[in-house]
Amino acid sequence: MTLAEADVLIQFLYEPEPYYLPLVIRDIPSLNDKKYVEQYYGDHHVQPYGLPPVRHTQKRVVYCVVEYEPLLDSSDMTFDDWIRIAKDIRESYHEYDGFVILHGTDTLEYTASALSFMMENLGKPVVLTGAQIPVAEVRSDGRENLIGALTVAVNFDVPEVSVYYNNKLLHGNRCTKLNNNRLAAFDSPNMNPLASMDISINFKYESIFRSGNISYFRVQDNLCRNVSILRIFRSISIECVSLFLLF
């Protein structure tokens, strides 16, 4: 599920709705401080969005929204979509302090993991987030997830691909979706979170990956698409493994 899905159920399922999110968040006070935006960006042809002040942070968050066409269900995403996202970040890399990717939860961890290896020498935060309940619903985790992801992307030095969900910041290539019916949908069973957003914001800075390479940021888009997964179990036969490798 994405933040941008309509708040109308279609046969008990949410359906992606183009241009829905940019219009809705313009009128949500917790996601857009209209007075601040008008004061400082009123003369802009396309006005950005601005978060209200966030406790325990130093910077005001001002952000733009770019929506892809067509708006995909995340279960329909392919290698080409990962490459498109990575290249778009590369094109705008020097214009922003950080990047937030709003993504459906079905394949969010796959995109996060792929981007973490595609983006070499990354020096800025790239944070993926989504929602179990769309942002315009009365009860929605989407608002808090978006606010948290934007706060991390602008105010904290986390130069890697991460996932922000349910008040936790997780390594992008160490998290997985564990539950479809809980707001705590994602976790990192084998590695502690990078940060937790409780009453105060608690970072484990020693866990942040920092590249020792001083080379320029680049995107590796030459991906091998012939990938399969062999699950090893006790008493698996040599013949079974051999047949898999020949597939």
PDB file of C-alpha atoms in Angstrom, residues 87-197:
ATOM      1  CA  LYS A  87      18.802   7.812 -12.063  1.00  0.00           C
ATOM      2  CA  ASP A  88      16.274  10.446 -10.988  1.00  0.00           C
ATOM      3  CA  ILE A  89      18.064  10.807  -7.656  1.00  0.00           C
ATOM      4  CA  ARG A  90      21.355  11.127  -9.516  1.00  0.00           C
ATOM      5  CA  GLU A  91      19.935  13.906 -11.704  1.00  0.00           C
ATOM      6  CA  SER A  92      18.753  15.904  -8.661  1.00  0.00           C
ATOM      7  CA  TYR A  93      21.527  14.843  -6.297  1.00  0.00           C
ATOM      8  CA  HIS A  94      23.056  18.295  -5.826  1.00  0.00           C
ATOM      9  CA  GLU A  95      19.733  20.147  -5.485  1.00  0.00           C
ATOM     10  CA  TYR A  96      18.466  18.546  -2.259  1.00  0.00           C
ATOM     11  CA  ASP A  97      19.744  17.581   1.188  1.00  0.00           C
ATOM     12  CA  GLY A  98      18.032  14.203   1.074  1.00  0.00           C
ATOM     13  CA  PHE A  99      15.446  12.099  -0.721  1.00  0.00           C
ATOM     14  CA  VAL A 100      12.263  10.325   0.397  1.00  0.00           C
ATOM     15  CA  ILE A 101      10.697   7.600  -1.736  1.00  0.00           C
ATOM     16  CA  LEU A 102       7.016   6.831  -1.152  1.00  0.00           C
ATOM     17  CA  HIS A 103       6.534   3.179  -2.003  1.00  0.00           C
ATOM     18  CA  GLY A 104       3.949   0.434  -1.768  1.00  0.00           C
ATOM     19  CA  THR A 105       4.666  -1.992   1.038  1.00  0.00           C
ATOM     20  CA  ASP A 106       4.428  -5.194  -1.027  1.00  0.00           C
ATOM     21  CA  THR A 107       7.925  -4.789  -2.490  1.00  0.00           C
ATOM     22  CA  LEU A 108       9.353  -1.868  -0.528  1.00  0.00           C
ATOM     23  CA  GLU A 109      12.205  -3.891   0.986  1.00  0.00           C
ATOM     24  CA  TYR A 110      13.241  -5.186  -2.458  1.00  0.00           C
ATOM     25  CA  THR A 111      13.562  -1.651  -3.814  1.00  0.00           C
ATOM     26  CA  ALA A 112      15.425  -0.495  -0.707  1.00  0.00           C
ATOM     27  CA  SER A 113      17.910  -3.344  -0.942  1.00  0.00           C
ATOM     28  CA  ALA A 114      18.443  -2.914  -4.680  1.00  0.00           C
ATOM     29  CA  LEU A 115      19.016   0.839  -4.380  1.00  0.00           C
ATOM     30  CA  SER A 116      21.494   0.332  -1.539  1.00  0.00           C
ATOM     31  CA  PHE A 117      23.769  -1.592  -3.903  1.00  0.00           C
ATOM     32  CA  MET A 118      23.073   0.491  -7.013  1.00  0.00           C
ATOM     33  CA  MET A 119      23.983   3.819  -5.376  1.00  0.00           C
ATOM     34  CA  GLU A 120      27.737   3.907  -4.945  1.00  0.00           C
ATOM     35  CA  ASN A 121      29.519   6.463  -2.732  1.00  0.00           C
ATOM     36  CA  LEU A 122      26.196   7.801  -1.475  1.00  0.00           C
ATOM     37  CA  GLY A 123      26.660  10.878   0.696  1.00  0.00           C
ATOM     38  CA  LYS A 124      23.034  11.833   1.440  1.00  0.00           C
ATOM     39  CA  PRO A 125      20.018  10.151   3.058  1.00  0.00           C
ATOM     40  CA  VAL A 126      17.680   8.160   0.823  1.00  0.00           C
ATOM     41  CA  VAL A 127      14.678   7.071   2.899  1.00  0.00           C
ATOM     42  CA  LEU A 128      11.867   4.789   1.748  1.00  0.00           C
ATOM     43  CA  THR A 129       8.515   4.744   3.497  1.00  0.00           C
ATOM     44  CA  GLY A 130       4.900   3.779   2.912  1.00  0.00           C
ATOM     45  CA  ALA A 131       1.688   3.182   4.808  1.00  0.00           C
ATOM     46  CA  GLN A 132      -0.646   0.478   5.974  1.00  0.00           C
ATOM     47  CA  ILE A 133      -3.483   3.040   5.998  1.00  0.00           C
ATOM     48  CA  PRO A 134      -3.525   5.869   3.371  1.00  0.00           C
ATOM     49  CA  VAL A 135      -2.630   9.373   4.434  1.00  0.00           C
ATOM     50  CA  ALA A 136      -6.103  10.894   4.070  1.00  0.00           C
ATOM     51  CA  GLU A 137      -7.850   8.364   6.310  1.00  0.00           C
ATOM     52  CA  VAL A 138      -8.865   9.523   9.801  1.00  0.00           C
ATOM     53  CA  ARG A 139      -6.619   6.810  11.248  1.00  0.00           C
ATOM     54  CA  SER A 140      -3.424   6.726   9.216  1.00  0.00           C
ATOM     55  CA  ASP A 141       0.159   5.723   9.831  1.00  0.00           C
ATOM     56  CA  GLY A 142       0.979   7.390   6.525  1.00  0.00           C
ATOM     57  CA  ARG A 143       1.218  10.890   7.992  1.00  0.00           C
ATOM     58  CA  GLU A 144       3.615   9.884  10.761  1.00  0.00           C
ATOM     59  CA  ASN A 145       5.732   7.779   8.424  1.00  0.00           C
ATOM     60  CA  LEU A 146       6.065  10.631   5.926  1.00  0.00           C
ATOM     61  CA  ILE A 147       6.879  13.187   8.632  1.00  0.00           C
ATOM     62  CA  GLY A 148       9.491  10.878  10.145  1.00  0.00           C
ATOM     63  CA  ALA A 149      11.099  10.085   6.796  1.00  0.00           C
ATOM     64  CA  LEU A 150      11.290  13.770   5.814  1.00  0.00           C
ATOM     65  CA  THR A 151      12.735  14.678   9.215  1.00  0.00           C
ATOM     66  CA  VAL A 152      15.487  12.081   8.865  1.00  0.00           C
ATOM     67  CA  ALA A 153      16.264  13.042   5.262  1.00  0.00           C
ATOM     68  CA  VAL A 154      16.827  16.713   6.123  1.00  0.00           C
ATOM     69  CA  ASN A 155      18.095  16.827   9.699  1.00  0.00           C
ATOM     70  CA  PHE A 156      20.342  13.803  10.154  1.00  0.00           C
ATOM     71  CA  ASP A 157      23.529  12.638   8.473  1.00  0.00           C
ATOM     72  CA  VAL A 158      22.580   9.129   7.371  1.00  0.00           C
ATOM     73  CA  PRO A 159      24.361   8.616   4.027  1.00  0.00           C
ATOM     74  CA  GLU A 160      22.751   5.325   3.089  1.00  0.00           C
ATOM     75  CA  VAL A 161      19.488   3.861   1.824  1.00  0.00           C
ATOM     76  CA  SER A 162      17.134   3.278   4.746  1.00  0.00           C
ATOM     77  CA  VAL A 163      13.505   2.438   5.508  1.00  0.00           C
ATOM     78  CA  TYR A 164      11.461   4.514   7.953  1.00  0.00           C
ATOM     79  CA  TYR A 165       8.420   2.757   9.345  1.00  0.00           C
ATOM     80  CA  ASN A 166       6.455   2.930  12.586  1.00  0.00           C
ATOM     81  CA  ASN A 167       8.968   5.184  14.380  1.00  0.00           C
ATOM     82  CA  LYS A 168      11.993   3.097  13.389  1.00  0.00           C
ATOM     83  CA  LEU A 169      14.746   3.789  10.873  1.00  0.00           C
ATOM     84  CA  LEU A 170      16.075   0.535   9.412  1.00  0.00           C
ATOM     85  CA  HIS A 171      18.963  -0.356   7.117  1.00  0.00           C
ATOM     86  CA  GLY A 172      17.479  -0.657   3.636  1.00  0.00           C
ATOM     87  CA  ASN A 173      19.226  -3.935   2.878  1.00  0.00           C
ATOM     88  CA  ARG A 174      18.603  -5.497   6.290  1.00  0.00           C
ATOM     89  CA  CYS A 175      14.845  -5.116   6.694  1.00  0.00           C
ATOM     90  CA  THR A 176      11.882  -7.228   5.706  1.00  0.00           C
ATOM     91  CA  LYS A 177       8.107  -7.061   5.812  1.00  0.00           C
ATOM     92  CA  LEU A 178       6.865  -9.222   8.660  1.00  0.00           C
ATOM     93  CA  ASN A 179       3.165  -8.427   8.926  1.00  0.00           C
ATOM     94  CA  ASN A 180       0.355  -7.261   6.651  1.00  0.00           C
ATOM     95  CA  ASN A 181      -2.088  -6.406   9.420  1.00  0.00           C
ATOM     96  CA  ARG A 182      -0.026  -4.373  11.871  1.00  0.00           C
ATOM     97  CA  LEU A 183       1.335  -0.846  11.694  1.00  0.00           C
ATOM     98  CA  ALA A 184       4.734  -2.291  12.623  1.00  0.00           C
ATOM     99  CA  ALA A 185       4.902  -3.970   9.224  1.00  0.00           C
ATOM    100  CA  PHE A 186       8.684  -3.818   8.774  1.00  0.00           C
ATOM    101  CA  ASP A 187      11.547  -4.816  11.012  1.00  0.00           C
ATOM    102  CA  SER A 188      15.176  -5.861  10.890  1.00  0.00           C
ATOM    103  CA  PRO A 189      15.394  -9.164  12.793  1.00  0.00           C
ATOM    104  CA  ASN A 190      19.167  -9.551  12.526  1.00  0.00           C
ATOM    105  CA  MET A 191      20.288  -5.944  12.962  1.00  0.00           C
ATOM    106  CA  ASN A 192      19.269  -3.176  15.342  1.00  0.00           C
ATOM    107  CA  PRO A 193      17.478  -0.100  13.953  1.00  0.00           C
ATOM    108  CA  LEU A 194      19.527   2.923  12.957  1.00  0.00           C
ATOM    109  CA  ALA A 195      17.216   5.112  15.018  1.00  0.00           C
ATOM    110  CA  SER A 196      14.006   5.135  17.000  1.00  0.00           C
ATOM    111  CA  MET A 197      11.669   8.125  17.060  1.00  0.00           C
TER     112      MET A 197
END
